[in-house]
């Protein structure tokens, strides 16, 4: 048997058959290997596609350099076998980049490259080159200017300066861009009318002198902006305005306010004009001592007043009417009575009136000094005036002037006479004839 096998192996045909089998095995192995790694390019199976918004990656020293001028994305047109084309479109398993690792500082044109793309595909990148500027990367600290739209304030309200917390930020960018920074603003985008204080988060905006927004990194990118809003107000004296005439036989001793000042609320232009508010006392209704609750009267433009009502303490004296008598004991009773009646009509009855809260003006005070009243309180006193009814009805509080002259007085406490300037034809009596003052040097 062994001899038969040896004889078969030694034949020419046996060796040819074995060689053919080995060749077929090798061909099959090579065919399978090639099919695993590439497709056969069958005519008519090619295609083309445009892939938009492909991210552009830049390679450079991000710690020390800043690159500007790079587009965020590019478009890539691919041509080749559809199987490879569809795979590239679906997975985007390639990268478009610019290599700036060896680039120098300044402006330059660089080529856009692509990697990890199948070598069976051809490509076109749009744009194929880009102009970039490479600059030194710097970080500086800047103050934040907080602001908001003042026109949103309700009429009669005022806002203090807006404050940012934190009030400084660190800005990183190209050196030439950092040098062009003119404004670092945190603007509050509040809507609607503002009537109270508020705090809101605001984004940081970095601008040049032309108010163009700059491409920089800001840390932190947002701050808290606080705005203190107050209602516009002013404290003014309350004046007593007398109307009407006292009943016959009644003398006014005093009118005293429970509160001498009021707070008014109004726009700023109105507040600057208003000096006082008032209450009106109808003298014709005063026939005894009484407390009157009266409204505080305000002028146009004032939106509100506090208090809205005050109490006036009215003190009066009920007296008999005075008449002028000019008769002779020698005249007969009937003639004397007739003359008295005529004189009563001609001379009219005497009227007494008291003006409270009369201010005392100051003259002769040197510019280097300031002065305060020790007495009377607030530099005001009362004035009693009497005269015939006709003259008294034509007079008002403003017809009388009280003043003190402090010319030549040194710093310290002094007692000075109060000077009264009154119209003729009436008798006047001050509640206080002198004033105690204190003069000090200005700080």
Short mmCIF file of C-alpha atoms in Angstrom, two decimals:
data_model
loop_
_atom_site.label_atom_id
_atom_site.label_comp_id
_atom_site.label_asym_id
_atom_site.label_seq_id
_atom_site.Cartn_x
_atom_site.Cartn_y
_atom_site.Cartn_z
CA UNK A 1 0.00 0.00 0.00
CA UNK A 2 2.82 2.38 0.89
CA UNK A 3 4.52 1.60 -2.35
CA UNK A 4 1.31 2.42 -4.28
CA UNK A 5 0.96 5.81 -2.55
CA UNK A 6 4.60 6.68 -3.15
CA UNK A 7 4.18 5.79 -6.81
CA UNK A 8 1.06 8.05 -7.07
CA UNK A 9 2.85 11.00 -5.52
CA UNK A 10 5.71 10.64 -7.93
CA UNK A 11 3.41 11.00 -10.93
CA UNK A 12 3.25 14.35 -12.87
CA UNK A 13 -0.57 14.61 -12.72
CA UNK A 14 -0.72 14.33 -8.96
CA UNK A 15 1.59 17.32 -8.57
CA UNK A 16 -0.44 19.39 -11.07
CA UNK A 17 -3.70 18.69 -9.19
CA UNK A 18 -2.15 19.64 -5.85
CA UNK A 19 -0.74 22.89 -7.29
CA UNK A 20 -4.16 23.79 -8.74
CA UNK A 21 -5.88 23.27 -5.39
CA UNK A 22 -3.34 25.42 -3.58
CA UNK A 23 -3.78 28.20 -6.19
CA UNK A 24 -7.56 28.12 -5.76
CA UNK A 25 -7.26 28.36 -1.99
CA UNK A 26 -4.92 31.34 -2.20
CA UNK A 27 -7.24 33.16 -4.65
CA UNK A 28 -10.24 32.66 -2.40
CA UNK A 29 -8.35 33.98 0.63
CA UNK A 30 -7.20 37.14 -1.16
CA UNK A 31 -10.70 37.76 -2.58
CA UNK A 32 -12.35 37.55 0.87
CA UNK A 33 -9.74 39.81 2.47
CA UNK A 34 -10.20 42.56 -0.13
CA UNK A 35 -13.99 42.41 0.18
CA UNK A 36 -13.81 43.08 3.88
CA UNK A 37 -11.95 46.39 3.44
CA UNK A 38 -13.21 47.95 0.24
CA UNK A 39 -16.09 47.95 -2.12
CA UNK A 40 -15.85 47.25 -5.74
CA UNK A 41 -16.28 50.46 -7.71
CA UNK A 42 -19.11 49.50 -9.92
CA UNK A 43 -19.70 51.99 -12.77
CA UNK A 44 -22.86 54.14 -12.06
CA UNK A 45 -22.61 53.71 -8.24
CA UNK A 46 -20.82 57.07 -7.55
CA UNK A 47 -22.52 60.14 -6.09
CA UNK A 48 -22.02 63.69 -4.75
CA UNK A 49 -23.23 65.51 -1.63
CA UNK A 50 -22.76 68.90 0.07
CA UNK A 51 -22.49 68.81 3.86
CA UNK A 52 -23.27 72.21 5.42
CA UNK A 53 -22.31 73.61 8.83
CA UNK A 54 -19.30 71.41 9.40
CA UNK A 55 -17.47 72.71 12.54
CA UNK A 56 -14.02 74.19 11.89
CA UNK A 57 -11.39 73.24 14.47
CA UNK A 58 -8.27 75.33 15.05
CA UNK A 59 -5.08 73.96 16.55
CA UNK A 60 -3.01 76.60 18.40
CA UNK A 61 -1.65 77.57 21.84
CA UNK A 62 -4.98 78.44 23.51
CA UNK A 63 -3.28 79.38 26.78
CA UNK A 64 -1.26 82.24 25.34
CA UNK A 65 -2.79 83.15 21.99
CA UNK A 66 -6.12 84.39 20.64
CA UNK A 67 -7.23 83.74 17.04
CA UNK A 68 -9.84 85.91 15.37
CA UNK A 69 -11.31 85.72 11.89
CA UNK A 70 -12.10 82.01 11.92
CA UNK A 71 -15.57 81.02 10.69
CA UNK A 72 -17.38 78.70 13.05
CA UNK A 73 -18.38 76.31 10.25
CA UNK A 74 -17.59 75.49 6.62
CA UNK A 75 -19.28 73.56 3.80
CA UNK A 76 -17.75 70.32 2.43
CA UNK A 77 -18.63 68.84 -0.98
CA UNK A 78 -17.92 65.08 -1.27
CA UNK A 79 -17.71 62.88 -4.40
CA UNK A 80 -17.27 59.09 -4.54
CA UNK A 81 -18.92 55.72 -4.01
CA UNK A 82 -22.38 56.05 -2.55
CA UNK A 83 -21.72 53.59 0.25
CA UNK A 84 -18.79 55.70 1.52
CA UNK A 85 -20.67 58.91 0.79
CA UNK A 86 -23.73 57.94 2.81
CA UNK A 87 -21.58 56.79 5.69
CA UNK A 88 -19.69 60.14 5.77
CA UNK A 89 -22.96 62.12 5.64
CA UNK A 90 -24.58 60.11 8.43
CA UNK A 91 -21.67 59.84 10.85
CA UNK A 92 -19.60 62.90 9.94
CA UNK A 93 -16.63 60.88 11.07
CA UNK A 94 -14.11 63.34 9.66
CA UNK A 95 -12.68 66.64 10.91
CA UNK A 96 -12.11 69.96 9.13
CA UNK A 97 -9.31 72.01 10.70
CA UNK A 98 -6.67 74.70 10.42
CA UNK A 99 -3.25 74.05 11.91
CA UNK A 100 -1.90 77.21 13.56
CA UNK A 101 0.53 75.51 15.90
CA UNK A 102 3.51 77.06 14.10
CA UNK A 103 1.84 80.31 13.03
CA UNK A 104 3.30 83.66 14.08
CA UNK A 105 1.53 86.62 15.68
CA UNK A 106 -0.18 88.80 13.11
CA UNK A 107 -2.57 88.52 10.19
CA UNK A 108 -2.18 85.65 7.72
CA UNK A 109 -3.97 83.36 5.27
CA UNK A 110 -4.10 79.68 6.22
CA UNK A 111 -5.32 76.58 4.37
CA UNK A 112 -8.27 74.57 5.63
CA UNK A 113 -7.56 70.83 5.82
CA UNK A 114 -9.53 67.65 6.41
CA UNK A 115 -8.65 64.35 8.07
CA UNK A 116 -10.20 60.96 8.88
CA UNK A 117 -12.07 61.01 5.56
CA UNK A 118 -12.24 57.81 3.45
CA UNK A 119 -9.59 57.80 0.72
CA UNK A 120 -12.29 56.69 -1.70
CA UNK A 121 -13.93 60.14 -1.44
CA UNK A 122 -12.85 63.35 -3.06
CA UNK A 123 -13.63 66.68 -1.31
CA UNK A 124 -13.87 70.43 -1.80
CA UNK A 125 -13.93 72.73 1.30
CA UNK A 126 -15.67 76.13 1.11
CA UNK A 127 -13.82 78.27 2.03
CA UNK A 128 -10.58 76.47 1.29
CA UNK A 129 -8.50 79.19 3.00
CA UNK A 130 -9.28 81.71 5.74
CA UNK A 131 -7.74 85.03 6.85
CA UNK A 132 -6.98 84.95 10.56
CA UNK A 133 -5.33 87.27 13.04
CA UNK A 134 -3.23 85.79 15.82
CA UNK A 135 -2.59 87.97 18.88
CA UNK A 136 -1.23 87.70 22.38
CA UNK A 137 -3.85 86.61 24.92
CA UNK A 138 -4.22 88.93 27.95
CA UNK A 139 -6.55 89.20 30.95
CA UNK A 140 -7.40 92.47 32.71
CA UNK A 141 -9.87 93.59 35.38
CA UNK A 142 -12.48 96.25 34.60
CA UNK A 143 -15.11 98.14 36.61
CA UNK A 144 -18.73 97.43 35.72
CA UNK A 145 -21.09 100.32 34.92
CA UNK A 146 -24.60 99.33 36.01
CA UNK A 147 -27.52 101.08 34.32
CA UNK A 148 -31.23 100.91 33.61
CA UNK A 149 -33.83 102.90 31.70
CA UNK A 150 -34.81 105.85 33.93
CA UNK A 151 -37.79 106.61 31.69
CA UNK A 152 -39.51 103.55 33.22
CA UNK A 153 -39.80 105.34 36.57
CA UNK A 154 -43.36 106.26 37.50
CA UNK A 155 -43.92 110.03 37.68
CA UNK A 156 -43.03 111.31 41.13
CA UNK A 157 -40.30 108.69 41.75
CA UNK A 158 -36.53 108.96 41.64
CA UNK A 159 -33.82 106.31 41.45
CA UNK A 160 -30.40 106.37 43.03
CA UNK A 161 -27.40 105.22 40.97
CA UNK A 162 -27.59 101.54 39.99
CA UNK A 163 -25.02 99.32 41.74
CA UNK A 164 -23.47 96.10 40.43
CA UNK A 165 -22.37 93.17 42.59
CA UNK A 166 -19.63 92.26 41.94
CA UNK A 167 -18.60 95.64 40.57
CA UNK A 168 -15.53 94.34 38.72
CA UNK A 169 -15.03 91.55 36.15
CA UNK A 170 -12.04 89.90 34.48
CA UNK A 171 -11.95 90.16 30.69
CA UNK A 172 -9.77 87.93 28.51
CA UNK A 173 -9.08 88.48 24.82
CA UNK A 174 -6.61 89.58 22.19
CA UNK A 175 -4.30 92.33 23.40
CA UNK A 176 -5.43 94.83 20.76
CA UNK A 177 -9.10 94.10 21.56
CA UNK A 178 -8.58 94.56 25.31
CA UNK A 179 -6.91 97.89 24.59
CA UNK A 180 -9.98 99.04 22.63
CA UNK A 181 -12.44 98.44 25.51
CA UNK A 182 -14.29 101.67 26.37
CA UNK A 183 -17.37 100.47 28.25
CA UNK A 184 -18.20 97.48 30.42
CA UNK A 185 -21.93 97.68 31.07
CA UNK A 186 -24.54 95.67 32.96
CA UNK A 187 -27.92 96.85 31.69
CA UNK A 188 -31.14 95.84 33.43
CA UNK A 189 -33.97 95.00 31.03
CA UNK A 190 -36.85 95.83 33.38
CA UNK A 191 -40.29 96.25 31.84
CA UNK A 192 -43.29 98.24 33.07
CA UNK A 193 -43.49 101.20 35.44
CA UNK A 194 -41.04 101.21 38.36
CA UNK A 195 -42.25 102.36 41.78
CA UNK A 196 -40.03 100.42 44.18
CA UNK A 197 -36.44 99.29 44.69
CA UNK A 198 -35.36 96.11 42.90
CA UNK A 199 -32.45 93.75 42.20
CA UNK A 200 -32.07 91.85 38.92
CA UNK A 201 -29.46 89.76 37.09
CA UNK A 202 -27.87 91.49 34.10
CA UNK A 203 -25.47 90.23 31.42
CA UNK A 204 -22.14 92.00 30.90
CA UNK A 205 -21.66 93.83 27.58
CA UNK A 206 -18.15 94.87 26.53
CA UNK A 207 -18.09 97.73 23.99
CA UNK A 208 -15.61 99.94 22.16
CA UNK A 209 -15.92 103.73 21.81
CA UNK A 210 -18.32 103.31 18.88
CA UNK A 211 -20.55 101.06 21.01
CA UNK A 212 -19.59 97.97 19.01
CA UNK A 213 -19.73 94.73 20.97
CA UNK A 214 -16.32 93.10 21.38
CA UNK A 215 -15.52 89.39 21.14
CA UNK A 216 -13.99 88.66 24.56
CA UNK A 217 -14.44 86.25 27.47
CA UNK A 218 -15.91 87.81 30.63
CA UNK A 219 -15.78 86.29 34.11
CA UNK A 220 -18.33 86.40 35.60
CA UNK A 221 -20.61 86.90 32.62
CA UNK A 222 -23.51 88.16 34.76
CA UNK A 223 -23.83 90.40 37.84
CA UNK A 224 -26.60 91.43 40.23
CA UNK A 225 -27.78 95.02 39.65
CA UNK A 226 -29.58 96.81 42.52
CA UNK A 227 -31.52 100.07 42.12
CA UNK A 228 -32.82 102.07 45.10
CA UNK A 229 -36.10 103.78 44.10
CA UNK A 230 -37.65 106.51 46.25
CA UNK A 231 -40.80 108.55 46.04
CA UNK A 232 -40.02 112.24 45.52
CA UNK A 233 -41.06 114.26 48.57
CA UNK A 234 -40.42 117.48 50.43
CA UNK A 235 -41.30 118.82 53.90
CA UNK A 236 -42.90 122.26 53.89
CA UNK A 237 -44.56 124.51 56.53
CA UNK A 238 -48.34 124.54 56.96
CA UNK A 239 -49.72 128.08 56.79
CA UNK A 240 -52.95 129.17 58.48
CA UNK A 241 -55.04 131.29 56.13
CA UNK A 242 -57.85 133.24 57.77
CA UNK A 243 -61.07 133.75 55.82
CA UNK A 244 -64.22 135.64 56.72
CA UNK A 245 -64.68 137.97 59.70
CA UNK A 246 -65.10 137.27 63.39
CA UNK A 247 -68.61 137.53 64.78
CA UNK A 248 -69.48 140.76 66.56
CA UNK A 249 -68.08 140.87 70.08
CA UNK A 250 -65.50 138.08 69.49
CA UNK A 251 -61.73 138.61 69.66
CA UNK A 252 -59.26 136.05 68.29
CA UNK A 253 -56.54 135.19 70.78
CA UNK A 254 -54.64 132.48 68.89
CA UNK A 255 -54.74 129.77 66.25
CA UNK A 256 -52.37 126.88 66.93
CA UNK A 257 -51.66 123.93 64.66
CA UNK A 258 -51.30 120.41 66.02
CA UNK A 259 -48.60 119.92 63.34
CA UNK A 260 -46.72 122.75 61.69
CA UNK A 261 -45.19 120.83 58.76
CA UNK A 262 -46.40 118.43 56.09
CA UNK A 263 -44.70 116.13 53.58
CA UNK A 264 -45.75 116.59 49.98
CA UNK A 265 -45.21 114.13 47.09
CA UNK A 266 -44.84 115.41 43.54
CA UNK A 267 -42.59 115.42 40.45
CA UNK A 268 -39.26 117.17 40.92
CA UNK A 269 -40.20 120.30 38.96
CA UNK A 270 -43.29 120.79 41.15
CA UNK A 271 -41.41 120.24 44.40
CA UNK A 272 -38.93 122.98 43.51
CA UNK A 273 -41.76 125.49 43.16
CA UNK A 274 -43.93 124.66 46.18
CA UNK A 275 -42.93 126.44 49.41
CA UNK A 276 -45.94 125.86 51.68
CA UNK A 277 -49.31 124.17 52.02
CA UNK A 278 -52.23 125.63 53.94
CA UNK A 279 -55.31 125.18 56.05
CA UNK A 280 -58.14 127.71 55.88
CA UNK A 281 -59.89 128.87 59.05
CA UNK A 282 -63.30 130.52 58.64
CA UNK A 283 -63.31 133.20 61.33
CA UNK A 284 -67.05 133.75 61.00
CA UNK A 285 -67.64 130.39 62.70
CA UNK A 286 -65.52 131.13 65.76
CA UNK A 287 -67.84 132.11 68.62
CA UNK A 288 -66.02 130.10 71.31
CA UNK A 289 -62.83 128.16 72.00
CA UNK A 290 -62.79 125.03 69.85
CA UNK A 291 -60.70 122.44 68.01
CA UNK A 292 -61.12 122.40 64.24
CA UNK A 293 -60.17 119.40 62.10
CA UNK A 294 -59.26 120.87 58.75
CA UNK A 295 -57.94 119.41 55.47
CA UNK A 296 -54.45 120.32 54.30
CA UNK A 297 -54.91 122.15 51.00
CA UNK A 298 -52.36 121.46 48.25
CA UNK A 299 -51.66 123.13 44.93
CA UNK A 300 -51.90 121.63 41.44
CA UNK A 301 -49.21 119.10 40.60
CA UNK A 302 -48.86 117.69 44.11
CA UNK A 303 -49.94 114.06 44.05
CA UNK A 304 -50.30 113.51 47.81
CA UNK A 305 -49.72 115.08 51.23
CA UNK A 306 -49.05 113.67 54.69
CA UNK A 307 -50.90 114.39 56.91
CA UNK A 308 -54.07 114.96 54.93
CA UNK A 309 -55.79 116.61 57.93
CA UNK A 310 -54.60 118.62 60.95
CA UNK A 311 -56.17 120.04 64.09
CA UNK A 312 -56.30 123.79 64.68
CA UNK A 313 -56.80 124.94 68.28
CA UNK A 314 -58.75 128.21 68.12
CA UNK A 315 -58.86 130.43 71.25
CA UNK A 316 -61.14 133.47 71.32
CA UNK A 317 -62.42 136.04 73.81
CA UNK A 318 -66.02 137.14 73.71
CA UNK A 319 -66.21 140.93 74.40
CA UNK A 320 -68.70 143.77 74.14
CA UNK A 321 -68.54 145.98 71.11
CA UNK A 322 -66.56 149.15 71.58
CA UNK A 323 -67.97 152.37 70.40
CA UNK A 324 -66.64 155.84 70.10
CA UNK A 325 -68.24 158.40 72.35
CA UNK A 326 -67.90 162.08 71.81
CA UNK A 327 -70.54 163.94 73.77
CA UNK A 328 -70.86 166.87 76.12
CA UNK A 329 -72.41 166.64 79.58
CA UNK A 330 -74.12 169.92 78.93
CA UNK A 331 -76.08 168.55 75.93
CA UNK A 332 -79.55 167.37 76.47
CA UNK A 333 -80.07 163.57 76.67
CA UNK A 334 -81.96 163.34 73.40
CA UNK A 335 -79.32 165.28 71.44
CA UNK A 336 -76.50 163.23 73.09
CA UNK A 337 -78.19 159.93 72.09
CA UNK A 338 -78.52 161.05 68.48
CA UNK A 339 -74.87 162.09 68.30
CA UNK A 340 -73.73 158.79 69.82
CA UNK A 341 -75.70 156.86 67.20
CA UNK A 342 -74.10 158.91 64.42
CA UNK A 343 -70.59 158.41 65.82
CA UNK A 344 -71.27 154.64 66.24
CA UNK A 345 -72.05 154.44 62.53
CA UNK A 346 -69.17 156.68 61.41
CA UNK A 347 -66.35 155.21 63.48
CA UNK A 348 -67.38 151.52 63.26
CA UNK A 349 -66.53 148.92 65.88
CA UNK A 350 -63.00 147.91 66.93
CA UNK A 351 -61.72 144.52 65.70
CA UNK A 352 -58.93 142.50 67.35
CA UNK A 353 -56.96 139.81 65.50
CA UNK A 354 -54.01 137.52 66.26
CA UNK A 355 -51.56 136.30 63.61
CA UNK A 356 -49.71 133.20 64.76
CA UNK A 357 -46.49 131.76 63.32
CA UNK A 358 -45.08 135.11 62.20
CA UNK A 359 -41.55 134.44 60.86
CA UNK A 360 -38.63 136.62 61.96
CA UNK A 361 -36.21 137.57 59.20
CA UNK A 362 -32.48 138.07 59.83
CA UNK A 363 -30.37 140.95 58.53
CA UNK A 364 -26.68 141.78 58.89
CA UNK A 365 -25.36 138.22 59.41
CA UNK A 366 -21.77 137.87 58.21
CA UNK A 367 -21.18 135.16 55.58
CA UNK A 368 -18.68 133.36 57.83
CA UNK A 369 -21.29 132.87 60.55
CA UNK A 370 -24.51 130.91 60.96
CA UNK A 371 -27.29 131.62 63.43
CA UNK A 372 -29.96 129.68 65.30
CA UNK A 373 -32.89 130.85 67.43
CA UNK A 374 -32.95 129.86 71.08
CA UNK A 375 -36.26 131.68 71.53
CA UNK A 376 -38.85 132.09 70.24
CA UNK A 377 -39.00 128.52 68.90
CA UNK A 378 -38.37 128.11 65.17
CA UNK A 379 -37.87 131.88 64.91
CA UNK A 380 -41.62 132.57 64.90
CA UNK A 381 -43.89 134.49 67.23
CA UNK A 382 -47.49 135.74 67.46
CA UNK A 383 -48.72 139.24 66.71
CA UNK A 384 -51.89 140.86 68.10
CA UNK A 385 -53.41 143.58 65.94
CA UNK A 386 -56.41 145.85 66.62
CA UNK A 387 -58.13 148.58 64.60
CA UNK A 388 -61.45 149.60 63.13
CA UNK A 389 -63.29 147.00 61.15
CA UNK A 390 -62.83 148.72 57.82
CA UNK A 391 -59.04 148.92 58.13
CA UNK A 392 -58.69 145.45 59.58
CA UNK A 393 -60.65 143.82 56.77
CA UNK A 394 -58.13 145.14 54.24
CA UNK A 395 -55.13 143.67 56.09
CA UNK A 396 -53.46 140.24 55.94
CA UNK A 397 -50.57 138.50 57.63
CA UNK A 398 -48.21 139.48 54.82
CA UNK A 399 -48.67 143.20 55.60
CA UNK A 400 -46.55 142.83 58.76
CA UNK A 401 -42.78 142.20 58.81
CA UNK A 402 -40.71 141.04 61.79
CA UNK A 403 -36.92 141.22 61.72
CA UNK A 404 -33.76 141.30 63.83
CA UNK A 405 -30.46 143.02 63.01
CA UNK A 406 -27.35 141.04 64.02
CA UNK A 407 -24.77 143.31 62.37
CA UNK A 408 -21.46 143.34 64.24
CA UNK A 409 -22.37 140.56 66.67
CA UNK A 410 -19.60 138.08 67.52
CA UNK A 411 -20.09 134.33 67.96
CA UNK A 412 -22.01 133.47 71.08
CA UNK A 413 -25.47 133.92 72.60
CA UNK A 414 -27.20 137.29 72.27
CA UNK A 415 -30.57 138.85 73.08
CA UNK A 416 -31.77 141.23 70.37
CA UNK A 417 -34.89 143.34 69.89
CA UNK A 418 -37.48 142.24 67.36
CA UNK A 419 -38.34 145.08 64.98
CA UNK A 420 -41.93 145.32 63.72
CA UNK A 421 -42.94 146.97 60.46
CA UNK A 422 -46.74 147.45 60.51
CA UNK A 423 -49.22 149.41 58.38
CA UNK A 424 -50.44 152.75 59.80
CA UNK A 425 -53.80 153.06 61.52
CA UNK A 426 -53.60 149.86 63.56
CA UNK A 427 -52.20 148.93 66.95
CA UNK A 428 -49.80 145.96 67.07
CA UNK A 429 -48.39 144.00 69.99
CA UNK A 430 -45.76 141.24 69.71
CA UNK A 431 -46.08 138.20 71.93
CA UNK A 432 -42.29 138.36 72.36
CA UNK A 433 -40.44 141.68 72.07
CA UNK A 434 -36.95 140.12 72.00
CA UNK A 435 -35.27 137.07 70.54
CA UNK A 436 -32.43 134.99 71.99
CA UNK A 437 -30.02 133.82 69.29
CA UNK A 438 -26.78 131.84 69.05
CA UNK A 439 -24.13 132.74 66.46
CA UNK A 440 -21.43 130.23 65.47
CA UNK A 441 -18.70 130.08 62.84
CA UNK A 442 -19.38 127.94 59.78
CA UNK A 443 -17.42 124.70 59.55
#
